[in-house]
mmCIF file of C-alpha atoms and ligand atoms in Angstrom:
data_model
loop_
_atom_site.group_PDB
_atom_site.id
_atom_site.type_symbol
_atom_site.label_atom_id
_atom_site.label_comp_id
_atom_site.label_asym_id
_atom_site.label_seq_id
_atom_site.Cartn_x
_atom_site.Cartn_y
_atom_site.Cartn_z
ATOM 1 C CA MET A 173 79.007 81.265 112.576
ATOM 2 C CA LYS A 174 79.649 84.681 111.141
ATOM 3 C CA ILE A 175 78.679 85.769 107.175
ATOM 4 C CA ILE A 176 82.031 87.095 105.318
ATOM 5 C CA ALA A 177 81.563 88.179 101.762
ATOM 6 C CA GLY A 178 83.762 89.954 99.621
ATOM 7 C CA ASN A 179 82.963 92.812 96.940
ATOM 8 C CA TRP A 180 85.677 92.184 93.737
ATOM 9 C CA LYS A 181 83.858 95.475 92.443
ATOM 10 C CA MET A 182 85.472 95.850 88.655
ATOM 11 C CA ASN A 183 88.701 93.609 89.769
ATOM 12 C CA GLY A 184 89.870 90.306 89.731
ATOM 13 C CA SER A 185 90.892 87.140 86.773
ATOM 14 C CA ALA A 186 89.954 84.006 86.565
ATOM 15 C CA VAL A 187 93.669 83.099 87.713
ATOM 16 C CA ALA A 188 93.235 85.245 90.710
ATOM 17 C CA LEU A 189 89.713 83.331 91.516
ATOM 18 C CA ARG A 190 91.184 80.069 90.955
ATOM 19 C CA GLU A 191 94.310 81.126 93.840
ATOM 20 C CA MET A 192 91.482 82.359 96.061
ATOM 21 C CA GLN A 193 89.020 79.306 96.170
ATOM 22 C CA ASP A 194 92.096 77.676 96.338
ATOM 23 C CA ALA A 195 93.515 79.015 99.159
ATOM 24 C CA LEU A 196 90.129 79.298 100.872
ATOM 25 C CA SER A 197 90.317 75.502 100.440
ATOM 26 C CA LYS A 198 93.259 75.294 102.944
ATOM 27 C CA ILE A 199 91.581 76.595 105.404
ATOM 28 C CA ASP A 200 88.681 75.472 108.116
ATOM 29 C CA THR A 201 85.886 77.452 108.984
ATOM 30 C CA GLU A 202 82.814 77.307 110.009
ATOM 31 C CA ASN A 203 82.254 80.833 108.524
ATOM 32 C CA ARG A 204 79.881 81.193 105.448
ATOM 33 C CA VAL A 205 82.243 82.433 103.011
ATOM 34 C CA ILE A 206 80.953 84.472 99.763
ATOM 35 C CA LEU A 207 83.094 85.713 97.047
ATOM 36 C CA CYS A 208 80.785 88.470 94.804
ATOM 37 C CA VAL A 209 82.950 88.602 91.706
ATOM 38 C CA PRO A 210 82.434 90.550 88.147
ATOM 39 C CA PHE A 211 79.709 88.840 85.815
ATOM 40 C CA THR A 212 82.244 87.675 83.623
ATOM 41 C CA LEU A 213 84.209 85.151 86.284
ATOM 42 C CA ILE A 214 80.736 83.880 87.693
ATOM 43 C CA ALA A 215 80.379 80.648 85.462
ATOM 44 C CA GLY A 216 83.687 79.574 85.458
ATOM 45 C CA ALA A 217 84.209 79.742 89.500
ATOM 46 C CA HIS A 218 84.771 76.367 91.336
ATOM 47 C CA GLY A 219 85.282 76.114 94.998
ATOM 48 C CA VAL A 220 85.001 76.050 98.503
ATOM 49 C CA ALA A 221 82.946 80.195 98.750
ATOM 50 C CA ALA A 222 79.907 80.697 97.220
ATOM 51 C CA ILE A 223 79.718 82.963 94.028
ATOM 52 C CA GLY A 224 77.473 86.426 93.997
ATOM 53 C CA ALA A 225 76.899 88.761 91.804
ATOM 54 C CA GLN A 226 77.558 93.030 92.468
ATOM 55 C CA ASP A 227 74.342 93.948 90.397
ATOM 56 C CA VAL A 228 71.231 92.641 88.730
ATOM 57 C CA SER A 229 68.911 93.712 86.461
ATOM 58 C CA VAL A 230 65.437 95.058 87.347
ATOM 59 C CA HIS A 231 64.005 93.955 84.182
ATOM 60 C CA ASP A 232 63.176 90.137 83.841
ATOM 61 C CA HIS A 233 64.362 89.701 79.719
ATOM 62 C CA GLY A 234 64.626 91.380 76.166
ATOM 63 C CA ALA A 235 66.146 94.349 74.609
ATOM 64 C CA PHE A 236 68.095 95.830 77.517
ATOM 65 C CA THR A 237 71.925 95.941 75.975
ATOM 66 C CA GLY A 238 74.271 95.350 78.421
ATOM 67 C CA GLU A 239 72.033 94.641 81.058
ATOM 68 C CA VAL A 240 72.177 91.063 83.036
ATOM 69 C CA SER A 241 68.993 89.313 84.023
ATOM 70 C CA ALA A 242 68.177 87.530 87.676
ATOM 71 C CA GLN A 243 67.552 84.259 85.723
ATOM 72 C CA MET A 244 70.899 84.507 84.164
ATOM 73 C CA LEU A 245 72.790 84.648 87.137
ATOM 74 C CA ALA A 246 71.223 82.094 88.630
ATOM 75 C CA ASP A 247 71.622 79.767 85.572
ATOM 76 C CA ALA A 248 75.507 80.804 85.480
ATOM 77 C CA GLY A 249 75.735 79.811 89.246
ATOM 78 C CA ALA A 250 75.378 82.611 91.378
ATOM 79 C CA LYS A 251 73.733 82.262 94.900
ATOM 80 C CA TYR A 252 73.883 85.768 96.011
ATOM 81 C CA VAL A 253 73.909 89.394 94.503
ATOM 82 C CA ILE A 254 74.667 92.809 96.098
ATOM 83 C CA VAL A 255 72.257 95.458 95.071
ATOM 84 C CA GLY A 256 72.845 98.916 96.104
ATOM 85 C CA HIS A 257 76.177 99.458 96.873
ATOM 86 C CA SER A 258 76.604 102.581 97.432
ATOM 87 C CA GLU A 259 78.678 102.551 93.802
ATOM 88 C CA ARG A 260 75.623 102.197 91.951
ATOM 89 C CA ARG A 261 74.044 104.563 93.931
ATOM 90 C CA MET A 262 76.658 107.305 93.413
ATOM 91 C CA TYR A 263 77.469 106.171 89.866
ATOM 92 C CA HIS A 264 74.222 105.084 87.888
ATOM 93 C CA GLY A 265 71.637 106.916 90.350
ATOM 94 C CA GLU A 266 69.961 103.804 91.958
ATOM 95 C CA THR A 267 67.412 104.578 94.218
ATOM 96 C CA ASN A 268 66.013 102.637 97.231
ATOM 97 C CA ASP A 269 62.588 101.543 94.800
ATOM 98 C CA VAL A 270 65.098 100.623 92.529
ATOM 99 C CA VAL A 271 67.374 98.369 94.804
ATOM 100 C CA ARG A 272 63.967 96.555 96.310
ATOM 101 C CA GLU A 273 62.982 95.807 92.565
ATOM 102 C CA LYS A 274 66.141 94.263 92.038
ATOM 103 C CA ALA A 275 65.933 92.675 95.004
ATOM 104 C CA GLN A 276 62.611 90.976 94.417
ATOM 105 C CA MET A 277 64.036 89.972 91.065
ATOM 106 C CA ALA A 278 66.711 88.196 92.835
ATOM 107 C CA LEU A 279 64.579 86.633 94.880
ATOM 108 C CA THR A 280 61.954 85.353 92.066
ATOM 109 C CA HIS A 281 65.063 83.588 91.066
ATOM 110 C CA GLY A 282 66.099 82.278 94.013
ATOM 111 C CA ILE A 283 69.340 84.543 94.611
ATOM 112 C CA THR A 284 69.975 85.808 97.866
ATOM 113 C CA PRO A 285 69.907 89.675 97.629
ATOM 114 C CA ILE A 286 72.915 91.586 99.604
ATOM 115 C CA ILE A 287 70.900 94.891 99.980
ATOM 116 C CA CYS A 288 73.432 97.659 100.851
ATOM 117 C CA VAL A 289 72.287 100.548 103.048
ATOM 118 C CA GLY A 290 74.565 103.664 103.845
ATOM 119 C CA GLU A 291 75.052 107.108 104.523
ATOM 120 C CA THR A 292 76.926 109.556 103.272
ATOM 121 C CA MET A 293 78.918 112.094 104.692
ATOM 122 C CA ASP A 294 77.028 115.143 104.032
ATOM 123 C CA GLU A 295 73.865 113.185 105.622
ATOM 124 C CA ARG A 296 76.546 112.160 108.478
ATOM 125 C CA ASP A 297 76.898 115.897 108.994
ATOM 126 C CA ALA A 298 73.310 116.780 108.738
ATOM 127 C CA GLY A 299 72.514 114.447 111.512
ATOM 128 C CA LYS A 300 70.480 112.179 109.181
ATOM 129 C CA THR A 301 72.300 108.914 109.745
ATOM 130 C CA MET A 302 69.710 107.407 111.340
ATOM 131 C CA GLU A 303 66.907 108.842 109.469
ATOM 132 C CA ILE A 304 68.846 107.288 106.136
ATOM 133 C CA ILE A 305 69.406 104.103 107.429
ATOM 134 C CA GLU A 306 66.092 103.567 108.584
ATOM 135 C CA SER A 307 64.245 104.824 105.290
ATOM 136 C CA GLY A 308 66.965 103.050 103.188
ATOM 137 C CA VAL A 309 65.870 99.528 104.996
ATOM 138 C CA ARG A 310 62.254 100.067 104.600
ATOM 139 C CA GLU A 311 62.314 101.385 101.073
ATOM 140 C CA SER A 312 64.925 99.198 100.043
ATOM 141 C CA VAL A 313 63.795 95.584 101.414
ATOM 142 C CA PRO A 314 61.303 93.655 100.029
ATOM 143 C CA VAL A 315 58.493 92.909 102.647
ATOM 144 C CA ASP A 316 57.712 89.407 101.217
ATOM 145 C CA GLY A 317 59.868 86.858 99.027
ATOM 146 C CA GLY A 318 62.919 84.660 100.524
ATOM 147 C CA ASP A 319 65.590 85.146 102.596
ATOM 148 C CA VAL A 320 67.694 88.497 102.446
ATOM 149 C CA ILE A 321 70.924 89.743 104.379
ATOM 150 C CA VAL A 322 71.600 93.975 104.587
ATOM 151 C CA ALA A 323 74.699 94.970 104.807
ATOM 152 C CA TYR A 324 74.862 98.570 106.607
ATOM 153 C CA GLU A 325 77.949 100.502 104.821
ATOM 154 C CA PRO A 326 78.735 103.967 105.644
ATOM 155 C CA ARG A 327 79.255 105.297 102.520
ATOM 156 C CA TRP A 328 81.996 107.963 103.757
ATOM 157 C CA ALA A 329 84.039 104.974 105.266
ATOM 158 C CA ILE A 330 84.298 102.844 101.709
ATOM 159 C CA GLY A 331 87.806 102.230 100.902
ATOM 160 C CA ALA A 332 88.762 105.635 103.161
ATOM 161 C CA GLY A 333 90.440 103.093 105.739
ATOM 162 C CA ILE A 334 88.267 104.581 108.829
ATOM 163 C CA THR A 335 85.220 102.983 110.124
ATOM 164 C CA PRO A 336 82.423 104.756 112.735
ATOM 165 C CA THR A 337 82.917 103.884 116.301
ATOM 166 C CA ASP A 338 81.716 100.793 117.748
ATOM 167 C CA ASP A 339 78.865 102.658 119.261
ATOM 168 C CA GLU A 340 77.403 104.237 116.309
ATOM 169 C CA ILE A 341 77.966 100.346 114.402
ATOM 170 C CA ALA A 342 75.768 99.301 117.571
ATOM 171 C CA ALA A 343 73.172 102.144 117.095
ATOM 172 C CA ALA A 344 73.099 101.210 113.241
ATOM 173 C CA HIS A 345 72.888 98.120 113.564
ATOM 174 C CA THR A 346 70.116 97.952 116.767
ATOM 175 C CA LEU A 347 68.441 100.722 114.267
ATOM 176 C CA ILE A 348 67.908 97.888 111.488
ATOM 177 C CA ALA A 349 67.580 94.445 113.053
ATOM 178 C CA GLU A 350 64.521 96.879 114.683
ATOM 179 C CA THR A 351 63.373 98.346 111.426
ATOM 180 C CA LEU A 352 63.636 94.730 109.655
ATOM 181 C CA ALA A 353 61.627 92.794 112.880
ATOM 182 C CA LYS A 354 59.034 95.442 112.133
ATOM 183 C CA MET A 355 58.749 94.417 108.261
ATOM 184 C CA GLY A 356 58.326 90.956 109.462
ATOM 185 C CA ARG A 357 62.103 90.126 108.924
ATOM 186 C CA GLY A 358 63.303 89.640 112.427
ATOM 187 C CA GLY A 359 66.546 87.525 112.386
ATOM 188 C CA THR A 360 67.634 88.993 108.844
ATOM 189 C CA PRO A 361 71.619 88.791 109.045
ATOM 190 C CA ILE A 362 73.212 92.336 109.322
ATOM 191 C CA LEU A 363 76.556 92.494 107.995
ATOM 192 C CA TYR A 364 78.903 95.471 108.440
ATOM 193 C CA GLY A 365 80.612 96.963 105.803
ATOM 194 C CA ALA A 366 83.401 99.636 104.737
ATOM 195 C CA SER A 367 87.302 99.622 105.598
ATOM 196 C CA VAL A 368 87.081 95.918 107.504
ATOM 197 C CA LYS A 369 90.494 94.154 107.007
ATOM 198 C CA GLY A 370 92.188 91.351 109.405
ATOM 199 C CA GLY A 371 93.092 93.735 112.332
ATOM 200 C CA ASN A 372 89.383 95.361 112.962
ATOM 201 C CA ALA A 373 87.654 91.976 111.859
ATOM 202 C CA ALA A 374 87.220 90.376 115.436
ATOM 203 C CA LYS A 375 86.740 93.617 116.737
ATOM 204 C CA LEU A 376 83.324 94.668 114.135
ATOM 205 C CA MET A 377 81.805 91.042 114.559
ATOM 206 C CA SER A 378 81.848 91.316 118.546
ATOM 207 C CA ILE A 379 79.757 94.296 118.155
ATOM 208 C CA PRO A 380 75.631 93.347 118.700
ATOM 209 C CA HIS A 381 73.201 92.619 115.589
ATOM 210 C CA VAL A 382 76.676 92.376 113.272
ATOM 211 C CA ASP A 383 76.536 89.027 111.790
ATOM 212 C CA GLY A 384 79.420 89.097 109.430
ATOM 213 C CA VAL A 385 81.076 91.741 107.638
ATOM 214 C CA LEU A 386 81.063 92.776 103.940
ATOM 215 C CA VAL A 387 84.656 93.482 102.450
ATOM 216 C CA GLY A 388 86.280 95.390 98.939
ATOM 217 C CA GLY A 389 89.639 96.182 99.114
ATOM 218 C CA ALA A 390 90.935 93.543 101.622
ATOM 219 C CA SER A 391 88.790 90.318 99.478
ATOM 220 C CA LEU A 392 90.976 90.842 96.658
ATOM 221 C CA LYS A 393 94.175 88.886 98.182
ATOM 222 C CA SER A 394 93.887 85.347 100.188
ATOM 223 C CA ASP A 395 96.553 87.087 102.798
ATOM 224 C CA ASP A 396 94.055 89.993 103.364
ATOM 225 C CA PHE A 397 91.406 87.979 103.198
ATOM 226 C CA ILE A 398 91.682 84.886 104.923
ATOM 227 C CA PRO A 399 92.633 87.160 108.327
ATOM 228 C CA ILE A 400 89.188 88.273 108.234
ATOM 229 C CA ILE A 401 87.273 84.838 108.068
ATOM 230 C CA MET A 402 89.435 83.602 110.825
ATOM 231 C CA ALA A 403 89.140 86.526 113.115
ATOM 232 C CA THR A 404 85.778 84.612 114.279
ATOM 233 C CA LYS A 405 85.851 80.901 113.224
HETATM 234 P P1 LIG B 703 86.577 98.280 101.589
HETATM 235 O O1 LIG B 703 85.201 98.582 100.493
HETATM 236 O O2 LIG B 703 86.228 97.150 102.052
HETATM 237 O O3 LIG B 703 87.308 98.620 100.388
HETATM 238 O O4 LIG B 703 86.211 99.770 102.367
HETATM 239 C C1 LIG B 703 83.797 97.682 101.459
HETATM 240 C C2 LIG B 703 82.356 97.827 100.143
HETATM 241 O O5 LIG B 703 82.707 98.824 98.998
HETATM 242 O O6 LIG B 703 81.952 97.008 100.267
#
C-alpha cells in the first residue's frame, strides 16, 4: 500500500473535483488516495479519495482575518493538511517553527499533517541538501501527538519536470527515516514529491523508504493522476 496524495494548489473547481472523484471510484487500488484541494472545495467534497487542505492557521480561533483553523478544517471534513509546502515557505516566509506549530494544530484536531521539507537550488549547490533535510525534519515535525506524514520535496525540482537521481532520493529518504526514528517517530510514511508523473511513479515508489508520492500538476486531471495511482496497486 502506497500513499498517493494530490496537491491541487490554487486550481480546480467543484465540477473538476466531482469528475475526479467519479473517475477514482472506477479504479481498483489498495493505495490510499488523498486530494489536497483549495479550502472552498473541502466541505462539498464526496467520494473515494480522502480530502485534505493545503494550509492551516497556527491560531485556534479569533481575529485573524482570512485564516482557517484546524478545527474548521475538521468540521468541513478534511482528514489531512499539507504544511510547510515550499510555496508557503517561499511566498509566506514560513519557517520550520511555524510549520511545526501548524502541524501541532492539525494533530490537536485529529487531522494528519503532511509535513514538507526540502532544499532549494542554492542550498543544493552549496552542498547543504542533507543538512537542510535533517534540520527540516527535526524542527518541523512535532515530537508528540498523533501520526504524521513527511514529504521530501526538493524545491528546485517542483514543477520543473526534473527529479533528483534515484540514489539522491534514496539518501534523502533514508536520512529522513533515521531522523524520524531518533525522534521516536519510526515508521512514519515518507512521500517523495516534485515532478512525479505516470512515467516515473513506479520507479520512484520502488526506491527504499519511498512510501508514496505527493503530486502537483499531474494530480489535476484523472488521465494524468490515475496512471500514478495504478503504477503500484
Ligand atoms: P509538481 O508539484 O508535481 O507539479 O512538481 C509537486 C508539489 O508542489 O507538491
